[in-house]
Amino acid sequence: MLYNEPSPLETRVLTRRFSLPNSASIDTALANGGYQQFLKACGMTQEQIIDEVKASNLRGRGGAGFPTGMKWGFLPRQSPKPKYIVVNGDESEPGTCKDRVLIENDPHLLIEGILIAAQAVGAKAGYVYIRGEYRYLIDIMEKAIDEAYAKGWLGKNIQGRGVDFDLYTHTGAGAYECGEESALLESLEGKRGQPRIRPPFPAVAGLYQCPTVLNNVETFCAVPSILEMGGKAWADLGIPKAGGTKLTCLTGHVNKCGVYELPLGFPVEKMINEVGGGIRGGRKMKAFIPGGSSCPVLKGDEAWPLTMDYDAMAKAGTMLGSGGVVIMDETTDMVKAALRIMHFYAHESCGWCIPCREGTTWLKKILTRLDRGVGTTRDIDLAGDLAKNMLGRTFCPLGDAAALPTISIVEKFRDEFEAKLRKVQVAVPAFPDSPLVVMQ
Amino acid sequence: MTFSPELEKRIEKLLASYPSNRRKSALIPMLMYAQDETGYVTRELVEEVARRIGIPPVQVDEVVTFYTMLWRKPRGKYHVQVCTNISCLLTGGEELYEHTCKKLGLGHRETAADGVFSLEEVECMGACSWAPAVQINYDFYHHVTPEKLDQLIDDLKKVH
Amino acid sequence: MVNLTINGIAVQAPPGTLVIDAAKKAGIEIPAFCYYEGYSLQAACRMCLVEVEKMPKLQTACTLPVGEGMVVRTEAAAVVKARKTTLEFLLTNHPLDCPVCDKGGECELQDMVFRYGAGESRFTELKHHVDEKQWSPVVFYDAPRCILCYRCVRVCDEGMGVGALGVVNRGVLSEIAPSHGDHLECDECGACIDICPVGALTSGTYRYQTRPWEMQHVGTTCTFCADGCKTTLGIRNEKIVRGNNRDQSGINGEFLCVKGRYAFDFQEHPGRLTAPLMRINGKLEEVSWSKALAAVAAKFSEVKSRGGQFGVIGSTKTSNEENFFLQKFARQGLGTANIDHRRSGDIVTLIDALAGKTDALGSVQDAYLMKASLVVGTDLAQEHPLLAFQLRANFRHHDSHTYTVAAGPVREDSYSVAQVRAAAGEEMAGVESLRDRLAKEPELLVLFGASVKGEALRKLVAFVGSLGIAKVKYICLMDYSNSRGAMDMGLLPDLGPGYKPVSAAGLALPDMMASTGLDVLWIVGANPLARHELKSTGAFVVVQEMFLTETAARADVVLPASSAYEKGGTVTSGTGEVQRLHSAAKTMGAKPDLEIMGLIAKEMKLNLGIWANANVFEEIRREVRGYNIPLPTIATGQAVQTSPLNGRVAVASRPDLIQPAGNTLFTSGSLGKYSKKLTSVMEYPGALYKPQY
Ligand SMILES: Cc1cc2nc3c(=O)[nH]c(=O)nc-3n(C[C@H](O)[C@H](O)[C@H](O)COP(=O)(O)O)c2cc1C
Ligand code: SF4
Ligand code: FES
């Protein structure tokens, strides 16, 4: 089911079958080109498939944007160990709700993408890790898997091509950190969602220490169309170095919030004003997050001239991220926004390493104080300083993800912090403890 | 500990999903599906799951206490989860949460005495483009306003 | 070899070496909490971050392998800043209760903050507090002090093979949790306490007893099992308050079991004998030392002069010097060959069967280094915790192969390459079933328990010999701290020191007990009446003992003896390592057995030489094969492995006399019974502990 009207400005490649009736059923998929690219892949060598993906300039849609073809190429060809496909459907990055749309509307597209990946690396089994909150999606996925088994698109000797592949779902249970690939693997192995030391990367030692292809849902969903159109043509949908389309979630203060499939390099201005129908109430955009709360925040003026692609965002000092665009108009309380984001990271820090575990909570306490109007100038500096002390020193990127928004908000919106400072500058006792994350 | 036949079937399927020397992989799904039946993760369930998988109970404790969706105390029949993370915050999630607190007379991770409702302020649940969002048990509700929420809760009270 | 520079110093290291280790070899210390040599890597504390040229971010030296041409800086400005800020983060929730913390003064966090920390705290909020928890009679956990370095979790899981600790909750609320919800069911070895860099895990025996700097530390050898761990006793006001392995310099490295760590308290048990006792009018009454010694000497002289029968029983817990002196006393002083002790392993047959093979007796070190091990007829983790620890470490570090042949499941099964079940005494068939696999091993260490003795042992040696393995060594497992020394020193009716046959054999222990013709039975540190009836009802019984045991209760004279923690001398571990005892405490009124024997000799006007440890040991070095070891080595607290003999033993062994005690982790014969800590652990719910093998 679609939760928002599609936009005429979309380039509907991955979402092509979405508006068909019963789009999630295998019959709809098969009647509309489903699984045909897998059959094509059966006639290709592993190198050919990987080369096609490389030519497509597909970069991982989970947030880090790593070239997918290259990643698949890292799997050791000659390994006595079984190989696995793992799908990252943890989708927990605040602002992001696109994988959900993909699985809900066309699970067979995902299965087909998985099968092609399995062909490319010689994997015989795969797991779709879906966050626990998405139970209904797990049910949809399982139904699709059952259909695929029933129609011979999964299991032994698929469509008589001598290919075996088993696919399973696996539920998460509420932990953002499990979106991080190595923590996801730990979780899949029945452990706490704590990241692993890397190297080795999953391509070499992933699930059960075996070579593993681990990608985002959307990344797999892109693969069938790459084989269909050819890598080059798919790449040309986007811009050089960033091929294809990307599901973009418009959220926050924009008139037409929703998930839209837009080609890479889509102008921010057009995205907000034309796809998104402009800023709510015709107001000014104060701040812009391109791809989930882990990205540094841009001022509205900085964002308007940009295009939605990896390099442009990097040049502007932020990241394209996961596609969760957060738009904040001039009424937004940036101190509160900073606090809410830090609250999230303090809650989600797995606790493994010192700077992240202690840093996020301390920052949350300071930001709480600033938000409640009992902070001091020293607190503003301290917040910025502590966030910088976390940066680049934590075990996994969650620490950076927590630090970057704070650093950028404190730097770019310092005046808002100052406006909220305690009016009477006298020494008062430390603000009482803000309530800790109560989990159980 | 005995489970319903459906749950037993589910557990069997789970255990068959992983290589035979990797039974521990079934741990989290097993707890999640069992919890749907038992309401929350009791000490008994911890020991039972440990026994079935063949791991020491502390390894189950490690997991149960890590994941927020695994509860170690009873939840309501209807577990109301209101998101206040950034996209929802911008669209009224915080007000909605405060409204829900008042409506249910509950706070974060609290369960009503009659066991019908429990409340939780949750992190982003993947409904950001249709915010503010609420989840009741596993069902999503989008663009929720205080009025819509009142209606929802009143309806549930009636069915109950 | 890989070449790199660290702080401008050229360093060479084998490929795969971690930068933190390479730096250490070059004399550069990189601070770390979570890194602990020998255990899995965590990279959690972030203290070891270093700057590496061409790498954009600081790197964790604890996970970074050396690379050719790598340029590392451990004191660059960015590194120093990172360290300081990490400590600042760490201290936000750490209670600054150092003044009352057991660890104050020997705390790694204190040292780290002293060296690298900031002078001022910028954290003004309330700290997150949780109450301290007691997990067992000997283990307490204070979560706020915990810095989550996960050393305890790893030592328990990887080192001990127990896995009783885990991490619960997440984020800032994370803490360590015990195996069963609120309590521990585990080996209670306390390794977690020892390895904890801060005061998060504290010991039930030691907590709040003293400040570390108010103690003296005495390194000695544990007196419980035959593994011969070095234990460092912390002494305050002449009282032992702590046992640990402070400098890890012994053959046991960082290992100690529950007995070595906590059970020293038998030493101050109120039941300790503090004055000689004499039977007066049928009742044991306290008398002076001079009166008691005179009575013993008079009786011994009288019986000797009339050619009466003596029986002498020695101990498996007294020192080599004492055992040597005792057999000399018996043979030369009393003119009797009736001397024995309770044997627990057939070392005699082993030596005989190995005649001509050099270097065939395995050491504690071998258990860690040899490529394969065959464990026969023993529950090693229960009976020989150090050897079990070594085998496990060998597997972890060198992927060694372990084969188990045992009556029931044993902990070694969890990592061994083959597990064979065979009833006690019938292990050979099981061993033979492994022929093909064993034959492929380049080297093999065979560890066997007391059920493998006599013919069965000869068969085992012949079988293993027939496999054509280049290097084979054997460990004959024994019970007590000086079981091996008692054999080596000749506390045997048919063999003198160094397994030299005596001209006429005397009575063995059960035979002495069964004899009706003994005039004197002299027992030094043993409790044979617990298992045997003394048939010579009229015998004059002299007992040197710490407690009023069944045997002492029957005595005519009881002479209060010092414990192993109250005297010097040497002991020999089951694997043949000779180590020193050092006196750590004193029990008023008791005397070391050597001194007691010397005083009796003096009273009898016998000339048995000077009864000082050093003099007797000189004699042992001359008399006992293999004991001619360098004195400075053992004087500095190290161990030297001895090989007693390399030839046939002229006398047939007596496998029927081998009577193992079957001790477990929590028991150790009479001695264990007198340790309050050990008994409290046994009474604790955790003692229902069925190890998860
Ligand atoms: C803290 C953290 C959370 C993440 N969450 C997700 C997520 O929810 N979904 C996802 O696909 N990738 C997530 N990632 C990225 C994954 O680690 C990984 O890069 C990605 O799944 C790889 O797939 P891709 O190459 O297709 O993007 C997260 C990374 C971090 C550091
Ligand atoms: S208890 Fe000690 S060793 Fe264990 S994690 Fe905490 S600080 Fe580390
Ligand atoms: S921010 Fe609320 S659902 Fe995503």
Tab-separated table of C-alpha atoms in Angstrom, chain C residues 470-675:
chain	number	residue	atom	x	y	z
C	470	ALA	CA	58.534	-37.836	17.132
C	471	LYS	CA	58.060	-36.208	20.507
C	472	VAL	CA	56.007	-37.739	23.300
C	473	LYS	CA	55.823	-36.661	26.917
C	474	TYR	CA	53.850	-37.945	29.866
C	475	ILE	CA	52.269	-36.397	32.894
C	476	CYS	CA	51.341	-38.745	35.708
C	477	LEU	CA	48.623	-36.896	37.579
C	478	MET	CA	48.816	-36.862	41.368
C	479	ASP	CA	46.817	-35.414	44.186
C	480	TYR	CA	48.593	-33.074	46.522
C	481	SER	CA	51.102	-30.284	46.579
C	482	ASN	CA	54.019	-32.565	47.299
C	483	SER	CA	52.743	-35.973	46.211
C	484	ARG	CA	55.525	-36.118	43.712
C	485	GLY	CA	58.129	-34.935	46.214
C	486	ALA	CA	57.128	-37.660	48.653
C	487	MET	CA	57.865	-40.257	45.974
C	488	ASP	CA	61.075	-38.592	44.830
C	489	MET	CA	62.320	-38.313	48.413
C	490	GLY	CA	61.790	-41.988	49.003
C	491	LEU	CA	58.872	-42.097	51.401
C	492	LEU	CA	58.477	-45.658	50.201
C	493	PRO	CA	59.150	-49.011	51.865
C	494	ASP	CA	61.073	-50.366	48.920
C	495	LEU	CA	62.636	-47.318	47.306
C	496	GLY	CA	64.892	-44.712	48.798
C	497	PRO	CA	65.464	-41.167	47.584
C	498	GLY	CA	65.659	-41.000	43.807
C	499	TYR	CA	63.942	-44.395	43.421
C	500	LYS	CA	67.045	-46.258	44.512
C	501	PRO	CA	66.044	-49.674	45.808
C	502	VAL	CA	66.679	-50.396	49.456
C	503	SER	CA	68.314	-53.605	50.605
C	504	ALA	CA	65.313	-54.916	52.475
C	505	ALA	CA	61.845	-53.596	51.819
C	506	GLY	CA	59.617	-52.577	54.708
C	507	LEU	CA	55.872	-52.496	55.190
C	508	ALA	CA	53.645	-50.412	52.963
C	509	LEU	CA	51.042	-48.129	54.491
C	510	PRO	CA	48.067	-50.526	54.517
C	511	ASP	CA	50.307	-53.298	55.745
C	512	MET	CA	51.515	-51.179	58.622
C	513	MET	CA	47.965	-50.388	59.544
C	514	ALA	CA	46.984	-54.036	59.290
C	515	SER	CA	49.979	-55.258	61.252
C	516	THR	CA	49.393	-56.121	64.853
C	517	GLY	CA	53.035	-55.904	65.832
C	518	LEU	CA	53.834	-52.196	65.631
C	519	ASP	CA	55.305	-50.706	68.765
C	520	VAL	CA	55.470	-47.167	67.420
C	521	LEU	CA	53.524	-45.504	64.666
C	522	TRP	CA	54.884	-42.114	63.721
C	523	ILE	CA	52.741	-40.058	61.395
C	524	VAL	CA	53.900	-36.772	59.960
C	525	GLY	CA	51.160	-34.745	58.337
C	526	ALA	CA	48.830	-37.537	57.255
C	527	ASN	CA	45.491	-38.897	58.335
C	528	PRO	CA	45.529	-42.638	57.629
C	529	LEU	CA	43.008	-43.420	60.370
C	530	ALA	CA	40.348	-41.680	58.331
C	531	ARG	CA	40.415	-44.682	56.005
C	532	HIS	CA	42.239	-47.466	57.840
C	533	GLU	CA	41.883	-49.148	61.126
C	534	LEU	CA	45.035	-49.362	63.227
C	535	LYS	CA	45.331	-52.990	64.167
C	536	SER	CA	48.295	-52.554	66.497
C	537	THR	CA	46.122	-51.439	69.329
C	538	GLY	CA	49.034	-51.138	71.697
C	539	ALA	CA	51.214	-49.019	69.419
C	540	PHE	CA	52.544	-45.747	70.704
C	541	VAL	CA	51.253	-43.233	68.169
C	542	VAL	CA	53.066	-39.957	67.516
C	543	VAL	CA	51.377	-37.510	65.191
C	544	GLN	CA	52.666	-34.231	63.780
C	545	GLU	CA	49.576	-32.353	62.690
C	546	MET	CA	47.893	-29.010	62.271
C	547	PHE	CA	44.476	-30.186	63.415
C	548	LEU	CA	43.012	-32.796	65.687
C	549	THR	CA	42.251	-35.224	62.871
C	550	GLU	CA	40.959	-38.766	63.323
C	551	THR	CA	44.571	-39.859	63.450
C	552	ALA	CA	45.665	-37.185	65.905
C	553	ALA	CA	42.746	-38.038	68.160
C	554	ARG	CA	44.126	-41.554	68.517
C	555	ALA	CA	47.691	-40.383	69.208
C	556	ASP	CA	49.675	-40.662	72.390
C	557	VAL	CA	51.586	-37.546	71.525
C	558	VAL	CA	50.450	-34.859	69.129
C	559	LEU	CA	52.996	-32.317	68.019
C	560	PRO	CA	51.461	-29.169	66.520
C	561	ALA	CA	52.876	-28.550	63.091
C	562	SER	CA	53.169	-25.427	60.979
C	563	SER	CA	51.316	-25.258	57.704
C	564	ALA	CA	52.975	-24.898	54.336
C	565	TYR	CA	52.281	-21.170	54.529
C	566	GLU	CA	54.320	-20.899	57.728
C	567	LYS	CA	57.614	-22.347	56.702
C	568	GLY	CA	60.331	-22.562	54.098
C	569	GLY	CA	61.633	-25.428	52.049
C	570	THR	CA	60.776	-26.759	48.633
C	571	VAL	CA	57.983	-28.791	47.097
C	572	THR	CA	57.783	-30.650	43.804
C	573	SER	CA	54.685	-30.342	41.653
C	574	GLY	CA	53.116	-33.377	40.022
C	575	THR	CA	54.876	-32.388	36.820
C	576	GLY	CA	58.216	-32.296	38.623
C	577	GLU	CA	58.757	-28.564	39.043
C	578	VAL	CA	60.647	-27.792	42.243
C	579	GLN	CA	59.583	-24.548	43.880
C	580	ARG	CA	60.216	-22.733	47.134
C	581	LEU	CA	57.890	-22.283	50.042
C	582	HIS	CA	58.124	-18.999	51.896
C	583	SER	CA	56.849	-18.384	55.342
C	584	ALA	CA	53.990	-15.912	55.241
C	585	ALA	CA	52.423	-16.216	58.659
C	586	LYS	CA	52.876	-17.812	62.023
C	587	THR	CA	50.767	-19.917	64.315
C	588	MET	CA	51.961	-19.503	67.858
C	589	GLY	CA	53.000	-22.800	69.385
C	590	ALA	CA	53.314	-24.771	66.162
C	591	LYS	CA	56.642	-25.697	64.628
C	592	PRO	CA	57.636	-26.768	61.121
C	593	ASP	CA	57.807	-30.541	60.832
C	594	LEU	CA	61.481	-30.393	59.978
C	595	GLU	CA	62.227	-28.604	63.213
C	596	ILE	CA	60.093	-31.052	65.177
C	597	MET	CA	61.967	-33.987	63.685
C	598	GLY	CA	65.276	-32.293	64.280
C	599	LEU	CA	64.403	-31.706	67.906
C	600	ILE	CA	63.386	-35.328	68.348
C	601	ALA	CA	66.691	-36.406	66.783
C	602	LYS	CA	68.557	-34.082	69.063
C	603	GLU	CA	66.728	-35.404	72.068
C	604	MET	CA	67.611	-38.946	70.935
C	605	LYS	CA	71.217	-37.840	70.428
C	606	LEU	CA	71.091	-38.978	66.802
C	607	ASN	CA	73.370	-37.364	64.265
C	608	LEU	CA	71.220	-36.842	61.195
C	609	GLY	CA	72.891	-33.624	60.094
C	610	ILE	CA	71.773	-30.053	60.472
C	611	TRP	CA	68.038	-29.775	60.143
C	612	ALA	CA	67.918	-26.464	58.374
C	613	ASN	CA	66.158	-26.337	55.006
C	614	ALA	CA	69.245	-25.173	53.154
C	615	ASN	CA	71.395	-27.955	54.535
C	616	VAL	CA	68.870	-30.666	53.893
C	617	PHE	CA	68.305	-29.392	50.402
C	618	GLU	CA	72.046	-29.554	49.739
C	619	GLU	CA	71.883	-33.187	50.737
C	620	ILE	CA	68.894	-33.735	48.446
C	621	ARG	CA	70.805	-32.182	45.566
C	622	ARG	CA	73.597	-34.680	46.125
C	623	GLU	CA	71.441	-37.725	46.833
C	624	VAL	CA	68.343	-37.468	44.699
C	625	ARG	CA	68.693	-37.861	40.960
C	626	GLY	CA	67.568	-34.792	39.070
C	627	TYR	CA	67.530	-32.495	42.063
C	628	ASN	CA	70.930	-31.030	41.396
C	629	ILE	CA	69.230	-27.858	40.274
C	630	PRO	CA	70.591	-24.312	40.242
C	631	LEU	CA	69.847	-22.762	43.594
C	632	PRO	CA	69.531	-19.149	42.446
C	633	THR	CA	66.703	-20.116	40.128
C	634	ILE	CA	64.465	-21.457	42.816
C	635	ALA	CA	65.664	-18.862	45.287
C	636	THR	CA	64.233	-16.184	43.012
C	637	GLY	CA	60.849	-17.830	43.037
C	638	GLN	CA	61.156	-19.749	39.789
C	639	ALA	CA	60.587	-23.400	39.129
C	640	VAL	CA	62.960	-26.022	37.785
C	641	GLN	CA	61.679	-29.277	36.417
C	642	THR	CA	63.466	-32.351	37.664
C	643	SER	CA	63.610	-35.769	36.081
C	644	PRO	CA	64.189	-38.275	38.821
C	645	LEU	CA	65.814	-41.164	37.024
C	646	ASN	CA	66.426	-42.424	33.593
C	647	GLY	CA	66.654	-46.120	33.890
C	648	ARG	CA	64.761	-49.169	35.072
C	649	VAL	CA	63.400	-49.109	38.572
C	650	ALA	CA	64.690	-52.261	40.167
C	651	VAL	CA	61.588	-52.851	42.225
C	652	ALA	CA	58.151	-53.681	40.924
C	653	SER	CA	55.691	-50.906	41.576
C	654	ARG	CA	52.655	-51.526	43.741
C	655	PRO	CA	49.688	-50.252	41.744
C	656	ASP	CA	47.393	-51.662	44.407
C	657	LEU	CA	48.689	-48.993	46.758
C	658	ILE	CA	47.551	-46.134	44.610
C	659	GLN	CA	44.591	-44.519	46.311
C	660	PRO	CA	43.651	-41.216	44.778
C	661	ALA	CA	41.607	-38.805	46.840
C	662	GLY	CA	39.362	-37.780	43.976
C	663	ASN	CA	39.333	-34.162	45.001
C	664	THR	CA	37.242	-31.689	43.072
C	665	LEU	CA	37.646	-27.986	42.654
C	666	PHE	CA	36.109	-27.328	46.039
C	667	THR	CA	37.655	-30.082	48.130
C	668	SER	CA	41.107	-30.943	49.280
C	669	GLY	CA	41.008	-33.645	51.873
C	670	SER	CA	41.363	-32.566	55.489
C	671	LEU	CA	42.864	-29.232	54.605
C	672	GLY	CA	39.844	-28.166	52.585
C	673	LYS	CA	37.508	-28.979	55.426
C	674	TYR	CA	39.235	-26.421	57.635
C	675	SER	CA	38.853	-23.579	55.128
